[in-house]
Short mmCIF file of C-alpha atoms in Angstrom, two decimals:
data_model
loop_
_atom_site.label_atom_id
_atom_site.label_comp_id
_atom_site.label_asym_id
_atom_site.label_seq_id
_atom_site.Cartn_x
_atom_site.Cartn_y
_atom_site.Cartn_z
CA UNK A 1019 63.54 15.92 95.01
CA UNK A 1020 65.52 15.06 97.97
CA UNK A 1021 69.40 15.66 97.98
CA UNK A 1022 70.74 12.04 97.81
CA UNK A 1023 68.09 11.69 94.49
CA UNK A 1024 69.68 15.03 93.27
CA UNK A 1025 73.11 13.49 93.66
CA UNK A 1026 72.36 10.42 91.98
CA UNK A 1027 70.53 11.92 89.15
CA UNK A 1028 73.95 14.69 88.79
CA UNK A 1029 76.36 11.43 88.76
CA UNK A 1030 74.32 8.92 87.09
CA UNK A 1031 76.08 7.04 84.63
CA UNK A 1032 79.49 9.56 84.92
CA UNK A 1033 82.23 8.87 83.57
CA UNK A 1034 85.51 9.32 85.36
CA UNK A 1035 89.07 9.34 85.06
CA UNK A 1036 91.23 9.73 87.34
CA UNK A 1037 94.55 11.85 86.29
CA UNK A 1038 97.87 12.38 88.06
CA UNK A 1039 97.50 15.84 89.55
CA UNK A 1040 101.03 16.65 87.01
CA UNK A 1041 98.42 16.18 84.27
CA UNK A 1042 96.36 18.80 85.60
CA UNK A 1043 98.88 21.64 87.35
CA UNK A 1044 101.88 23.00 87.04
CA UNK A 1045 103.31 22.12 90.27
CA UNK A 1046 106.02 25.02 91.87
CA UNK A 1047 107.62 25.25 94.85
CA UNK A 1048 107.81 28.49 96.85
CA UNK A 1049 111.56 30.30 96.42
CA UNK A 1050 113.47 32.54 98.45
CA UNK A 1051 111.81 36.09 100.34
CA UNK A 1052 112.34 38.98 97.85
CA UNK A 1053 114.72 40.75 100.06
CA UNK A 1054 115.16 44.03 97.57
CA UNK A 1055 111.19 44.21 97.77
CA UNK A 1056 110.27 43.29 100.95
CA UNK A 1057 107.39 45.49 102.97
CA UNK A 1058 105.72 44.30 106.15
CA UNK A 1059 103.05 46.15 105.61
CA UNK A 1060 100.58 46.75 102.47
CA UNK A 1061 100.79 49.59 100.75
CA UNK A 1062 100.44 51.51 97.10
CA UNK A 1063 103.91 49.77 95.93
CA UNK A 1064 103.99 46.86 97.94
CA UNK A 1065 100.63 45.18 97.32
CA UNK A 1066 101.29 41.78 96.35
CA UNK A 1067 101.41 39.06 99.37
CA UNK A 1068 104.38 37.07 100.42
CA UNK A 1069 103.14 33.73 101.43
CA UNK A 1070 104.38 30.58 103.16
CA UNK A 1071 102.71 27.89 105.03
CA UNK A 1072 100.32 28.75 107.89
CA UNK A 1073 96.51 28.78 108.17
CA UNK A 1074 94.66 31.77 106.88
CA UNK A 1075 96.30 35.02 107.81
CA UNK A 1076 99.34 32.84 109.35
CA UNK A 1077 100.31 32.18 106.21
CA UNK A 1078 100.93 35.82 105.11
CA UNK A 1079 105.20 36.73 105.30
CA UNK A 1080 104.80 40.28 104.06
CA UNK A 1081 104.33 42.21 100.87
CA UNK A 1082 106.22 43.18 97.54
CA UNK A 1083 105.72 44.98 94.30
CA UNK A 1084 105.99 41.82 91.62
CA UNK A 1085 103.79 38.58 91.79
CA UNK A 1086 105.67 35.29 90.56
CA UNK A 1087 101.99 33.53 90.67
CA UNK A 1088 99.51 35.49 88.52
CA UNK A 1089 96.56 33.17 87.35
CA UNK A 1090 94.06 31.72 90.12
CA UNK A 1091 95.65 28.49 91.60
CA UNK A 1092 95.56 26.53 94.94
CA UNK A 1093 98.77 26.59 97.72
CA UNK A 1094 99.34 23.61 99.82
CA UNK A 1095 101.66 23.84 102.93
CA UNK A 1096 104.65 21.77 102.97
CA UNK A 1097 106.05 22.07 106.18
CA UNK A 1098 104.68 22.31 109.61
CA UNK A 1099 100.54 22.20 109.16
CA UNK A 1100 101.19 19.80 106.05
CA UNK A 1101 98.47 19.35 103.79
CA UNK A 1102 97.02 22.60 104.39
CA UNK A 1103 94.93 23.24 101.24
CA UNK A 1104 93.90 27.65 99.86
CA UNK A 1105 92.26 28.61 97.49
CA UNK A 1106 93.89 31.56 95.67
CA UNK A 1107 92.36 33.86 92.95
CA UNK A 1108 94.45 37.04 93.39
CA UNK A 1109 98.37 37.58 92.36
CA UNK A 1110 100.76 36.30 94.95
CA UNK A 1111 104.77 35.35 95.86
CA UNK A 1112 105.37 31.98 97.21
CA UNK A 1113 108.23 31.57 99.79
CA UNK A 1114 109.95 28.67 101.33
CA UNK A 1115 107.65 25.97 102.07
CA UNK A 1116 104.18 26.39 100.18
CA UNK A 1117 103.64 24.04 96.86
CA UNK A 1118 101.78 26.09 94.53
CA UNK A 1119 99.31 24.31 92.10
CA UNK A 1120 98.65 26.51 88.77
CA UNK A 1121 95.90 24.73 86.48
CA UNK A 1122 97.25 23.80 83.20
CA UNK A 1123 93.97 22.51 81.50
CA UNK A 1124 90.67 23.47 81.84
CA UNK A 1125 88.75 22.93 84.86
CA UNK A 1126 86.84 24.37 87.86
CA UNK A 1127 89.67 25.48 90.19
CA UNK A 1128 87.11 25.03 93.33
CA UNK A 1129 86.21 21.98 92.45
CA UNK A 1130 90.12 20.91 92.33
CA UNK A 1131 90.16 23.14 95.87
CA UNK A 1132 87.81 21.03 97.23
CA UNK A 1133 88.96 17.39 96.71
CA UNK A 1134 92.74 18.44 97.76
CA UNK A 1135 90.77 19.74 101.00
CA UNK A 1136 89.10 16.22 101.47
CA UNK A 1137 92.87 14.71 100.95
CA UNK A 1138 94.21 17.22 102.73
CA UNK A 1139 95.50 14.55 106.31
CA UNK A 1140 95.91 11.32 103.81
CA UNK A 1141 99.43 12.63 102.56
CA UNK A 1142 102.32 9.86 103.74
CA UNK A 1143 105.02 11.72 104.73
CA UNK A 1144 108.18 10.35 106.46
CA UNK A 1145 108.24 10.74 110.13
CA UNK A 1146 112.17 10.96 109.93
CA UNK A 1147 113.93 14.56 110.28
CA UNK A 1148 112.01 17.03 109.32
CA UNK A 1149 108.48 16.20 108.05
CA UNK A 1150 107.81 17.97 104.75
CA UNK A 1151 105.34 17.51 101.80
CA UNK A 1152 108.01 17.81 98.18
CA UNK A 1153 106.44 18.39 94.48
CA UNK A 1154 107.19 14.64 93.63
CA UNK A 1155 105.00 13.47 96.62
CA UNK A 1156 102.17 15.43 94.91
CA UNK A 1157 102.50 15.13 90.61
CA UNK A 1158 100.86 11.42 90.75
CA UNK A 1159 98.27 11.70 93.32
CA UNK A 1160 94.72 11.42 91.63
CA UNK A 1161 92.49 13.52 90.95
CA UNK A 1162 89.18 12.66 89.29
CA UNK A 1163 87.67 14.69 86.41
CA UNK A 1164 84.06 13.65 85.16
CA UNK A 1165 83.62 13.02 81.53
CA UNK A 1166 86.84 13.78 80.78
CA UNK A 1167 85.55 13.23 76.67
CA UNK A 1168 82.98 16.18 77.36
CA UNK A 1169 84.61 18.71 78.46
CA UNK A 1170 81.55 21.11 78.15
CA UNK A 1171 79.88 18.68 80.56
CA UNK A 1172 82.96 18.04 82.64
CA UNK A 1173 82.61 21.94 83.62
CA UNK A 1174 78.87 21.77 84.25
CA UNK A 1175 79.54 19.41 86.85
CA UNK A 1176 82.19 20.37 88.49
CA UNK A 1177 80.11 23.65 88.49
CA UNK A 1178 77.01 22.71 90.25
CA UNK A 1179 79.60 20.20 92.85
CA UNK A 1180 80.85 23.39 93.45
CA UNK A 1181 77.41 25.21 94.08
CA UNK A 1182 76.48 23.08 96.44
CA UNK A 1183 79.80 22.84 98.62
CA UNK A 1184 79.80 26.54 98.59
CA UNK A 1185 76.15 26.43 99.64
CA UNK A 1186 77.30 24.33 102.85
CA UNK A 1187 80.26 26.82 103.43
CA UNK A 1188 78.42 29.60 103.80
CA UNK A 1189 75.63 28.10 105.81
CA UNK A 1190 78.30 26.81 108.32
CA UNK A 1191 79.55 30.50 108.15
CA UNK A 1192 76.86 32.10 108.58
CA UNK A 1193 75.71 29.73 111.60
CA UNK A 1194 78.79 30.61 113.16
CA UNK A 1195 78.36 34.24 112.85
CA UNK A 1196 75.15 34.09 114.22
CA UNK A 1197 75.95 31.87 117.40
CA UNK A 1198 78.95 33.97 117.78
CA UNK A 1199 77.28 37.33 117.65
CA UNK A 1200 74.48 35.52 120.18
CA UNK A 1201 77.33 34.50 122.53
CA UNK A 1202 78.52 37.87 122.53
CA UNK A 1203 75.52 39.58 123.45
CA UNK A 1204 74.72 36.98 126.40
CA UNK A 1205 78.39 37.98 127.85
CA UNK A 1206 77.55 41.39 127.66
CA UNK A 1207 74.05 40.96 129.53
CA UNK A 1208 75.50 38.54 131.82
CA UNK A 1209 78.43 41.13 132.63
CA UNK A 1210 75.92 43.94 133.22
CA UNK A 1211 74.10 41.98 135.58
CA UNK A 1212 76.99 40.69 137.43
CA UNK A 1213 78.60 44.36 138.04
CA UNK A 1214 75.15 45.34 139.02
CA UNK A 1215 74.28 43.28 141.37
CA UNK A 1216 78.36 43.15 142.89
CA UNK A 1217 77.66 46.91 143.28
CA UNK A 1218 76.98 48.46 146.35
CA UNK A 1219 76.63 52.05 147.90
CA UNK A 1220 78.53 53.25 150.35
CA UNK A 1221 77.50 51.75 154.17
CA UNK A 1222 74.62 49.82 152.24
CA UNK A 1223 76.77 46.85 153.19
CA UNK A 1224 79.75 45.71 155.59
CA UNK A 1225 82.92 44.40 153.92
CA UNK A 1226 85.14 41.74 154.94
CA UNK A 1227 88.50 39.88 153.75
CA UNK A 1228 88.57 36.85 151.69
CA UNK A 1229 90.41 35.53 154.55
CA UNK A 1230 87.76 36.11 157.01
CA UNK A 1231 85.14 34.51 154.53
CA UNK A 1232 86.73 31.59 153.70
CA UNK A 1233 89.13 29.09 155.11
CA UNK A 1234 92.37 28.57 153.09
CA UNK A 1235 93.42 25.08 152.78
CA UNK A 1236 96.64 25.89 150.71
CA UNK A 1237 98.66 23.56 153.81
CA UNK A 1238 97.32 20.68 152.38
CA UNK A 1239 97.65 21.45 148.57
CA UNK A 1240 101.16 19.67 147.04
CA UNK A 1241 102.08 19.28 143.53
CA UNK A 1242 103.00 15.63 141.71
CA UNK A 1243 106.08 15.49 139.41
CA UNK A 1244 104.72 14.34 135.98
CA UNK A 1245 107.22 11.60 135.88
CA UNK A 1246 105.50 9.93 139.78
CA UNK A 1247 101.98 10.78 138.73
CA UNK A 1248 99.83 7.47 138.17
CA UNK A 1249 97.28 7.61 135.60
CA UNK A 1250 93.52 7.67 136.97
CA UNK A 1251 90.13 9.72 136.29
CA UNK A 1252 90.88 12.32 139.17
CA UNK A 1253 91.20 15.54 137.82
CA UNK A 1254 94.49 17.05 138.91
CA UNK A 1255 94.20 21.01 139.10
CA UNK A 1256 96.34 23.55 138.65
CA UNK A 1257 96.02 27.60 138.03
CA UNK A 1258 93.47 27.59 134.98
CA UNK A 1259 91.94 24.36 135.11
CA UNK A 1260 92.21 20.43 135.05
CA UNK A 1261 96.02 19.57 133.87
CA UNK A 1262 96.07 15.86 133.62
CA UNK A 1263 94.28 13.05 135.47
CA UNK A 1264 95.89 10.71 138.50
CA UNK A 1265 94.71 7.82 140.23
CA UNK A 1266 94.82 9.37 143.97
CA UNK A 1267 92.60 12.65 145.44
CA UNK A 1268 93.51 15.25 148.47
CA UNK A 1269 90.67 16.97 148.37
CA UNK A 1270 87.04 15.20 148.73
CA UNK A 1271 84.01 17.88 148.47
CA UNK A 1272 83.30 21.88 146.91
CA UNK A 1273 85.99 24.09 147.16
CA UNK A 1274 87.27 27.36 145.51
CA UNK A 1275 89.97 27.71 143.19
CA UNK A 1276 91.77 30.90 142.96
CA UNK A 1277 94.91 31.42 140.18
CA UNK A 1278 98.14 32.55 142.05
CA UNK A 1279 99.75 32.94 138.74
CA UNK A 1280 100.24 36.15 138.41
CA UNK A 1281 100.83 36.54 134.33
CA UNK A 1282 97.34 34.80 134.10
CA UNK A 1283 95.97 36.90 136.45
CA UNK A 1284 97.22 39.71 134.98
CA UNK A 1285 96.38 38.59 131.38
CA UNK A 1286 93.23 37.12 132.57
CA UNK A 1287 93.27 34.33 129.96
CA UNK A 1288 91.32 32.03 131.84
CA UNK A 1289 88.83 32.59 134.69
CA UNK A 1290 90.47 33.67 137.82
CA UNK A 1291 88.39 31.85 140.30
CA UNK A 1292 86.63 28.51 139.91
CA UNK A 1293 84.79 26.18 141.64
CA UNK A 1294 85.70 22.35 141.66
CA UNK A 1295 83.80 19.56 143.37
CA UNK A 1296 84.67 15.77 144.04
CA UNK A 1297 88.17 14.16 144.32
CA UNK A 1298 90.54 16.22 143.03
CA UNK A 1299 94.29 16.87 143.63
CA UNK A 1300 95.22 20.76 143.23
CA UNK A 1301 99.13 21.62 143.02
CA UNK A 1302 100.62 24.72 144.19
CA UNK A 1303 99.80 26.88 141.52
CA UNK A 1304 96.31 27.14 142.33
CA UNK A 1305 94.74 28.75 146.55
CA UNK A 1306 92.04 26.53 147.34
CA UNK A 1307 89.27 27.94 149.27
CA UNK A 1308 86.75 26.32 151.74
CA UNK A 1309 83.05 27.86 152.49
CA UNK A 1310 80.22 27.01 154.26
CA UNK A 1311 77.55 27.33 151.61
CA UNK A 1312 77.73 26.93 148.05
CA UNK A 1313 75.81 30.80 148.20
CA UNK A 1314 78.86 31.84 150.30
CA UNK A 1315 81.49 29.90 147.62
CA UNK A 1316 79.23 31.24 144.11
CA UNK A 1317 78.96 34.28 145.55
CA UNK A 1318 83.22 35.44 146.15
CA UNK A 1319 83.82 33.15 142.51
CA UNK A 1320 81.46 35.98 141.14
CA UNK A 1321 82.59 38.67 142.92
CA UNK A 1322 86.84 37.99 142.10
CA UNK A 1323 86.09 37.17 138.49
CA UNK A 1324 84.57 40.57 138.34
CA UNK A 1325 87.41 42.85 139.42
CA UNK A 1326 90.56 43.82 138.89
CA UNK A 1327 93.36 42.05 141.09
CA UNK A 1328 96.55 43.75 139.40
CA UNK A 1329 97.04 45.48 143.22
CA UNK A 1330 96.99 42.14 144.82
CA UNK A 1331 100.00 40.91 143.11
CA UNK A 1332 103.34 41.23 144.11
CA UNK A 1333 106.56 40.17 143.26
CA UNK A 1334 108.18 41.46 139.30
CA UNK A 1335 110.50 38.28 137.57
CA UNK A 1336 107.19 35.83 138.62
CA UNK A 1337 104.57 38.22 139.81
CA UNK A 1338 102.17 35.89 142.17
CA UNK A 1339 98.80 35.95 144.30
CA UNK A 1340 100.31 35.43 147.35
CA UNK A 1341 98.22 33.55 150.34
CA UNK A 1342 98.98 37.23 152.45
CA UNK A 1343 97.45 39.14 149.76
CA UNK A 1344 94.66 36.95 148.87
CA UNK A 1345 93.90 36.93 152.37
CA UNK A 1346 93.43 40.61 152.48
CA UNK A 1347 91.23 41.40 149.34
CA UNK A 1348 88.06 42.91 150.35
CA UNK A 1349 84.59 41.88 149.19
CA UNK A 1350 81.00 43.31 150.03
CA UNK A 1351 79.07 41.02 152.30
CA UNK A 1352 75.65 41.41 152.35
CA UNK A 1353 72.59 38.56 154.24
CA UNK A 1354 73.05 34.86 153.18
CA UNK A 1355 69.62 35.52 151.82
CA UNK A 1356 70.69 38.73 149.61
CA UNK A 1357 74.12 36.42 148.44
CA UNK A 1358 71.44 33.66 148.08
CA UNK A 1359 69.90 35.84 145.55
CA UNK A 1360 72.39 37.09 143.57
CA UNK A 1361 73.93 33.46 142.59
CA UNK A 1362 70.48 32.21 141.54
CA UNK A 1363 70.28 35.04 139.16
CA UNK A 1364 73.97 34.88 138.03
CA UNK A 1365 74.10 31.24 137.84
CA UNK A 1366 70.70 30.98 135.26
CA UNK A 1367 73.08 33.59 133.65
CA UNK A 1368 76.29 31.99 133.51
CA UNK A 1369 74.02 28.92 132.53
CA UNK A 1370 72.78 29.96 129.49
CA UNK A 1371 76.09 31.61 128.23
CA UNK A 1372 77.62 28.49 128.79
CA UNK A 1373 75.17 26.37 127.29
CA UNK A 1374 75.69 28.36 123.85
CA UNK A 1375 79.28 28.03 124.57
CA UNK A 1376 79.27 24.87 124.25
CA UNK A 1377 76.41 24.90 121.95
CA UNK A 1378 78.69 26.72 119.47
CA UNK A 1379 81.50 24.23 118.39
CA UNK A 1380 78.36 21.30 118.90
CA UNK A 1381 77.04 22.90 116.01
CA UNK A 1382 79.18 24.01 113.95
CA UNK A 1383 80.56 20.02 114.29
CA UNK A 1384 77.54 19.06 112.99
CA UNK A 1385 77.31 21.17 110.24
CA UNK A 1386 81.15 20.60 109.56
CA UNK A 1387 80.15 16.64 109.55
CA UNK A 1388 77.39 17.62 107.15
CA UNK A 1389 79.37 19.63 104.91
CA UNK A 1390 81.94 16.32 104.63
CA UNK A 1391 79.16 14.00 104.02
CA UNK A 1392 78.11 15.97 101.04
CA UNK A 1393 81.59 16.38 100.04
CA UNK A 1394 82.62 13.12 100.58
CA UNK A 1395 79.44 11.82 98.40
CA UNK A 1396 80.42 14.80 95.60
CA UNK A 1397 84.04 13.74 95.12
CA UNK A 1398 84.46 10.02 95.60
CA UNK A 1399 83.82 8.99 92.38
CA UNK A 1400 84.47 4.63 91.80
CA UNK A 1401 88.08 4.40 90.27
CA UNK A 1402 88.62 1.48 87.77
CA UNK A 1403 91.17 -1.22 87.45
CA UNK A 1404 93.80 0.74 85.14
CA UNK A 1405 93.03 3.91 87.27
CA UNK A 1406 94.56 1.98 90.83
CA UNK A 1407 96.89 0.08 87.99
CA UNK A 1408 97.93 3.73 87.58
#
């Protein structure tokens, strides 16, 4: 039996009401931190979370010894990410903007979890002052409940919606895990082979400065004020990557990036050195680098992503990479052939851990669109006329 049969069979004939969500939950509002009981960390006494709004661990204020929620119920953040919908089924302490939804009749909390997720962007809240989600936005929103006479049935239902949304959960989760863990290992391969191959003895090969390698074209390099740029589809650079697009180019062909900010550097956030190719406009926060070959140009955007440039930067309220230093790093120089070489190899590397890169959020999209399909089907039951009237 294919899904969509399954579906149709499980809803066939259903009947639905649809009941103001006050009908269903007590509805609370978080209250003040419990400043006599207050630990910031779990322990023996303090076990019981303080939370607020937030996503997932963000959402976590601290701990005390007394919950104010104790039955299984769902949280919804009212300020900042609004809508946020959690699921949760141990004691708690709501604070300052979280709505806390306590079921007062019998239902499947998940299944309740699960349709406030699908509604979780469709709240209207006013744009003016300070955007917040209040109890009386939430008591008559709808909620539908499957033969609400049957309540026996109503459960079995909402049970097996609830097996098969979990189902999709943990298949996303579990797909994620696995690309994730396959990502990993490919950086780890890729990283050994890259230090290997960037590894030389000693007098196996000469050495020379970045500056006698490469031509620095920094002279020509000037930034745009955001108000004077002019919108376009020429990528305008700057020290980790594209930064908005303008209509006119200084640059026309392959050249080397190289981050002179030295907190990224430092922090190494995003990749240090990085080729670009095309019209582009780079602004001073970013060396760019001329080569011959696109071996020659591979080869030093290899070779500076792999080590350590902490002793190249100078200067302590804005430490930068300096055109002097940058100039003066020194990087093994083997044949054109041998440099030749060692890009093909890194680049099939650096090929396939970016292609499951970008793999990665591709499918967990897909999955995520598959889930909402399913979801989407599950939980949008037909309202009738005095349900709307309602």
């Amino acid at each position: 039996m294919s899904q969509l049969n399954y579906l149709d069979k499980l809803l066939d004939g259903v009947e639905v009401e649809w009941k103001p969500l006050d009908k269903l939950f007590d509805i609370y509002a978080g209250g003040d931190v419990p400043k006599d009981a207050l630990s910031g960390v779990e322990t023996e006494e303090f076990n019981i979370p303080i939370l607020s709004n937030g996503i997932g661990d963000k959402s976590l204020y601290g701990w005390t010894n007394k919950a104010k929620i104790e039955k299984p119920s769902l949280t919804i953040s009212a300020r900042g990410t609004i809508g946020w919908t959690s699921y949760r089924d141990r004691p708690f302490f709501p604070i300052v903007r979280l709505l806390v939804l306590t079921p007062k009749v019998e239902l499947n909390l998940r299944y309740a979890y699960y349709f406030m997720k699908m509604i979780e962007n469709n709240y209207k809240v006013a744009p003016a002052g300070i955007p917040q989600l209040t109890k009386p936005m939430l008591k008559n929103i709808l909620s539908p409940i499957p033969c609400p006479n049957n309540p026996e049935k109503s459960l079995a239902i909402q049970t097996e919606i609830v097996r098969i949304l979990d189902a999709f959960t943990a298949m996303t989760a579990e797909l994620t895990a696995e690309l994730t863990a396959e990502l990993d290992m490919r950086k780890k391969q890729y990283n050994y082979y890259r230090d290997q191959l960037l590894s030389f003895e000693d007098g196996e090969v000469e050495w020379k400065t970045l500056g006698e390698l490469a031509e620095n074209l920094d002279s020509k390099r000037k930034p745009i004020t955001s108000g004077l740029r002019e919108a376009g589809d020429i990528p305008y650079y700057g020290a980790s990557g594209i930064v908005d697009y303008v209509k006119d180019y200084i640059f026309d062909g392959d050249y080397l990036l190289v981050s002179e900010d030295g907190a990224n550097l430092l922090a190494r956030n995003t990749p240090i050195a990085f080729s670009i190719s095309g019209k582009t406009w780079v602004n001073n926060h970013a060396h760019v680098l001329k080569f011959e070959t696109y071996a020659e140009r591979k080869y030093v955007e290899y070779y500076l992503n792999s080590i350590d440039l902490t002793p190249y930067i100078s200067g302590a309220a804005q430490p930068k990479l300096n055109k002097k230093n940058l100039g003066s790093i020194k990087i093994p120089n083997p044949t054109p052939k041998e440099k030749e070489r060692i890009v093909a190899i890194l680049d099939k590397f650096d090929s396939l851990t970016c292609s499951i890169k970008e793999g990665l959020p591709r499918e967990i999209e897909l999955r995520q669109k598959q889930y909402e399909y399913y979801r989407d089907l599950l939980l949008s039951f037909p309202k009738s006329y005095s349900d709307e009237a309602a």
